[in-house]
Amino acid sequence: MITVHHLNQSRSQRVLWALEELSLPYQIVRYQREKTMLAPPALKKIHPLGKSPVVEDNGLILAESGAILEYLQETYDSASQLKPDNPEQRLNYRFWLHYAEGSLMPLLLMKLVFASLGKPPVPFGLRSLGKVLGQGVQKAYLNKQLETHARYLESYLAQNSWFAGDRLSMADIQMSFPVIALLARGGINDLPHLQAWKKKVEMRPAWQRAIQQGGPFELPGES
């Protein structure tokens, strides 16, 4: 049976969703974030990087959510339920699978880091300076970049029901984490097509089952 090493409020929620869409049996080993919001050291016993998700299947230990999703599709999705058949849509499928972590998530992670420079665990005496620095970097660089990406996604979804065409695919599952993070933390208004896509995702029975299995999934906005 497939084993998912699942960290709360993390990218591993995508793997649970994919497994539910494919109706595959699996078991979960649960981990809780530490006060620093980092993964616990116990995950390093499974994979040297100590990150989640990690999946065990048939003697294999698989890391990186995009690689895991591709493995699940290639291994268990013989009917191509979660991969389009159309050649053009397959190009879009490949693009969004890589874009999610290669282009969008680094910006969102940088925004989270710079937004946190005025808060613990930054030493008290450095928080004021950290806050000014963080706000400066966001204003001068990050916010503009995220605005560009958000408008790109919004215009794409204005013309497409899903990220790889007219039905759900692994591309949507891969994009779910950064889109939810963007809507929660990006500070960008007027994104009706992204919001509508998120609502469609959350209405899917497989998504709801994945939430029941993995626990609450909500990325809080900036405070």
Short mmCIF file of C-alpha atoms in Angstrom, two decimals:
data_model
loop_
_atom_site.label_atom_id
_atom_site.label_comp_id
_atom_site.label_asym_id
_atom_site.label_seq_id
_atom_site.Cartn_x
_atom_site.Cartn_y
_atom_site.Cartn_z
CA MET A 1 0.00 0.00 0.00
CA ILE A 2 1.12 3.57 -0.70
CA THR A 3 2.34 5.43 2.39
CA VAL A 4 2.20 9.23 2.49
CA HIS A 5 4.40 11.03 5.01
CA HIS A 6 2.10 13.97 5.55
CA LEU A 7 2.98 17.28 7.19
CA ASN A 8 0.07 19.44 8.28
CA GLN A 9 -0.60 22.58 6.23
CA SER A 10 1.85 21.58 3.53
CA ARG A 11 2.29 20.60 -0.08
CA SER A 12 1.56 16.98 0.83
CA GLN A 13 -2.15 17.87 0.75
CA ARG A 14 -1.79 17.77 -3.04
CA VAL A 15 -0.68 14.14 -2.93
CA LEU A 16 -3.67 13.14 -0.80
CA TRP A 17 -5.97 14.88 -3.27
CA ALA A 18 -4.39 13.06 -6.22
CA LEU A 19 -4.74 9.70 -4.47
CA GLU A 20 -8.39 10.41 -3.74
CA GLU A 21 -9.06 11.43 -7.37
CA LEU A 22 -7.52 8.14 -8.50
CA SER A 23 -9.38 6.16 -5.79
CA LEU A 24 -6.11 4.57 -4.66
CA PRO A 25 -5.76 3.02 -1.19
CA TYR A 26 -3.11 4.62 1.00
CA GLN A 27 -2.05 5.13 4.57
CA ILE A 28 -0.84 8.31 6.24
CA VAL A 29 2.06 8.87 8.63
CA ARG A 30 1.39 12.24 10.23
CA TYR A 31 3.86 14.95 11.23
CA GLN A 32 3.19 18.30 12.89
CA ARG A 33 5.09 21.50 12.20
CA GLU A 34 7.26 22.82 15.00
CA LYS A 35 6.84 26.31 16.50
CA THR A 36 9.26 27.58 13.86
CA MET A 37 6.80 26.24 11.24
CA LEU A 38 9.54 23.90 10.00
CA ALA A 39 9.04 20.17 9.58
CA PRO A 40 10.11 18.00 12.53
CA PRO A 41 13.51 16.22 12.42
CA ALA A 42 11.70 12.85 12.26
CA LEU A 43 11.08 13.39 8.55
CA LYS A 44 14.83 13.16 7.92
CA LYS A 45 14.62 9.50 8.88
CA ILE A 46 12.49 9.00 5.77
CA HIS A 47 14.31 11.31 3.35
CA PRO A 48 17.59 13.20 3.89
CA LEU A 49 16.02 16.59 3.09
CA GLY A 50 13.42 16.19 5.83
CA LYS A 51 10.66 17.67 3.68
CA SER A 52 7.08 16.67 2.95
CA PRO A 53 5.58 15.14 0.92
CA VAL A 54 7.43 11.86 0.83
CA VAL A 55 5.73 8.77 -0.54
CA GLU A 56 6.71 5.13 -0.16
CA ASP A 57 5.46 2.68 -2.76
CA ASN A 58 6.72 -0.73 -3.83
CA GLY A 59 10.09 -0.19 -2.16
CA LEU A 60 10.52 3.29 -3.66
CA ILE A 61 10.92 6.48 -1.64
CA LEU A 62 9.68 9.45 -3.65
CA ALA A 63 10.07 13.14 -2.83
CA GLU A 64 9.06 16.41 -4.53
CA SER A 65 5.35 16.83 -5.08
CA GLY A 66 5.58 17.32 -8.85
CA ALA A 67 7.65 14.15 -9.27
CA ILE A 68 5.24 12.26 -7.01
CA LEU A 69 2.21 13.40 -8.99
CA GLU A 70 3.84 12.39 -12.27
CA TYR A 71 4.73 9.00 -10.79
CA LEU A 72 1.17 8.41 -9.62
CA GLN A 73 -0.23 9.38 -13.01
CA GLU A 74 2.20 7.25 -14.98
CA THR A 75 1.91 4.26 -12.66
CA TYR A 76 -1.75 4.17 -11.70
CA ASP A 77 -3.68 6.34 -14.16
CA SER A 78 -3.83 4.03 -17.18
CA ALA A 79 -7.05 5.70 -18.36
CA SER A 80 -5.35 9.13 -18.36
CA GLN A 81 -8.00 10.47 -16.01
CA LEU A 82 -5.59 13.17 -14.82
CA LYS A 83 -3.56 13.83 -17.97
CA PRO A 84 -4.98 15.31 -21.17
CA ASP A 85 -4.81 13.47 -24.50
CA ASN A 86 -4.70 16.53 -26.73
CA PRO A 87 -1.07 17.42 -27.69
CA GLU A 88 -1.50 21.16 -27.09
CA GLN A 89 -3.13 20.54 -23.74
CA ARG A 90 -0.28 18.20 -22.82
CA LEU A 91 2.16 21.05 -23.39
CA ASN A 92 0.11 23.20 -21.03
CA TYR A 93 0.01 20.30 -18.58
CA ARG A 94 3.80 20.05 -18.54
CA PHE A 95 4.22 23.81 -18.27
CA TRP A 96 1.97 24.21 -15.22
CA LEU A 97 3.47 21.17 -13.50
CA HIS A 98 6.85 22.91 -13.58
CA TYR A 99 5.66 26.52 -13.26
CA ALA A 100 4.02 25.91 -9.88
CA GLU A 101 7.26 25.29 -8.00
CA GLY A 102 9.75 26.74 -10.47
CA SER A 103 8.27 30.23 -10.91
CA LEU A 104 5.39 31.00 -8.56
CA MET A 105 6.25 29.33 -5.25
CA PRO A 106 9.73 30.93 -4.90
CA LEU A 107 8.12 34.38 -5.03
CA LEU A 108 5.46 33.40 -2.50
CA LEU A 109 8.07 31.92 -0.18
CA MET A 110 10.19 35.07 -0.44
CA LYS A 111 7.15 37.18 0.39
CA LEU A 112 6.42 35.04 3.44
CA VAL A 113 10.03 35.35 4.63
CA PHE A 114 10.29 39.12 4.13
CA ALA A 115 6.88 39.66 5.72
CA SER A 116 8.15 37.81 8.80
CA LEU A 117 11.32 39.84 9.39
CA GLY A 118 9.59 42.05 11.95
CA LYS A 119 8.26 39.11 13.99
CA PRO A 120 9.64 36.34 16.22
CA PRO A 121 11.97 34.45 15.98
CA VAL A 122 13.82 37.56 14.74
CA PRO A 123 15.51 39.04 17.88
CA PHE A 124 13.46 41.82 19.44
CA GLY A 125 16.11 44.49 18.87
CA LEU A 126 16.23 43.75 15.14
CA ARG A 127 12.52 43.55 14.43
CA SER A 128 12.01 47.20 13.57
CA LEU A 129 14.88 47.13 11.10
CA GLY A 130 13.68 43.78 9.78
CA LYS A 131 10.17 45.11 9.26
CA VAL A 132 11.42 48.11 7.29
CA LEU A 133 13.71 45.92 5.19
CA GLY A 134 10.97 43.38 4.55
CA GLN A 135 8.44 46.00 3.52
CA GLY A 136 10.99 47.67 1.27
CA VAL A 137 11.84 44.49 -0.62
CA GLN A 138 8.16 43.63 -1.02
CA LYS A 139 7.28 47.06 -2.33
CA ALA A 140 10.28 47.40 -4.65
CA TYR A 141 10.30 43.89 -6.09
CA LEU A 142 8.07 41.10 -4.79
CA ASN A 143 4.67 42.77 -4.99
CA LYS A 144 5.26 43.80 -8.61
CA GLN A 145 6.39 40.32 -9.58
CA LEU A 146 3.41 38.68 -7.88
CA GLU A 147 1.05 41.13 -9.56
CA THR A 148 2.45 40.11 -12.94
CA HIS A 149 2.03 36.42 -12.19
CA ALA A 150 -1.45 36.89 -10.74
CA ARG A 151 -2.66 38.75 -13.84
CA TYR A 152 -1.13 36.07 -16.06
CA LEU A 153 -2.97 33.32 -14.20
CA GLU A 154 -6.18 35.31 -14.15
CA SER A 155 -6.10 35.91 -17.90
CA TYR A 156 -5.31 32.25 -18.57
CA LEU A 157 -8.22 30.99 -16.47
CA ALA A 158 -10.51 33.51 -18.14
CA GLN A 159 -10.01 31.40 -21.29
CA ASN A 160 -9.63 27.91 -19.78
CA SER A 161 -11.76 25.93 -17.34
CA TRP A 162 -8.74 24.14 -15.88
CA PHE A 163 -4.99 24.59 -16.16
CA ALA A 164 -4.49 21.94 -18.84
CA GLY A 165 -7.72 22.30 -20.74
CA ASP A 166 -11.36 21.40 -20.21
CA ARG A 167 -11.00 18.97 -17.29
CA LEU A 168 -9.07 18.52 -14.10
CA SER A 169 -5.54 17.16 -14.38
CA MET A 170 -2.43 16.72 -12.26
CA ALA A 171 -1.51 20.24 -13.40
CA ASP A 172 -4.42 21.61 -11.36
CA ILE A 173 -3.44 19.48 -8.37
CA GLN A 174 0.12 20.80 -8.58
CA MET A 175 -1.10 24.39 -8.95
CA SER A 176 -3.48 24.19 -6.00
CA PHE A 177 -0.95 25.02 -3.28
CA PRO A 178 0.58 28.12 -4.91
CA VAL A 179 -2.80 29.46 -6.06
CA ILE A 180 -4.28 29.13 -2.58
CA ALA A 181 -1.14 30.76 -1.15
CA LEU A 182 -1.33 33.58 -3.70
CA LEU A 183 -4.97 34.30 -2.90
CA ALA A 184 -4.28 34.23 0.85
CA ARG A 185 -0.96 36.11 0.97
CA GLY A 186 -0.44 37.90 -2.31
CA GLY A 187 -2.36 41.02 -1.32
CA ILE A 188 -3.86 41.24 -4.82
CA ASN A 189 -7.53 42.04 -5.40
CA ASP A 190 -9.89 41.43 -8.31
CA LEU A 191 -9.01 37.86 -9.23
CA PRO A 192 -12.47 36.40 -9.93
CA HIS A 193 -11.32 33.58 -12.22
CA LEU A 194 -8.70 32.37 -9.74
CA GLN A 195 -11.29 32.54 -6.98
CA ALA A 196 -13.78 30.61 -9.11
CA TRP A 197 -11.16 27.96 -9.89
CA LYS A 198 -10.38 27.59 -6.17
CA LYS A 199 -14.09 27.20 -5.41
CA LYS A 200 -14.42 24.48 -8.07
CA VAL A 201 -11.48 22.66 -6.50
CA GLU A 202 -12.94 22.86 -3.01
CA MET A 203 -16.27 21.48 -4.24
CA ARG A 204 -14.73 18.30 -5.61
CA PRO A 205 -15.57 15.25 -3.47
CA ALA A 206 -11.97 13.99 -3.75
CA TRP A 207 -10.64 17.30 -2.40
CA GLN A 208 -13.07 17.12 0.49
CA ARG A 209 -12.06 13.53 1.27
CA ALA A 210 -8.41 14.57 1.18
CA ILE A 211 -9.12 17.33 3.71
CA GLN A 212 -10.87 14.82 5.96
CA GLN A 213 -7.86 12.53 5.75
CA GLY A 214 -5.11 15.14 6.00
CA GLY A 215 -6.68 17.61 8.38
CA PRO A 216 -7.67 21.28 7.98
CA PHE A 217 -5.93 23.07 5.14
CA GLU A 218 -5.99 26.84 5.21
CA LEU A 219 -3.09 29.15 4.49
CA PRO A 220 -3.60 32.28 6.60
CA GLY A 221 -3.11 35.69 5.09
CA GLU A 222 -0.65 38.32 6.23
CA SER A 223 -1.14 39.66 9.72
#
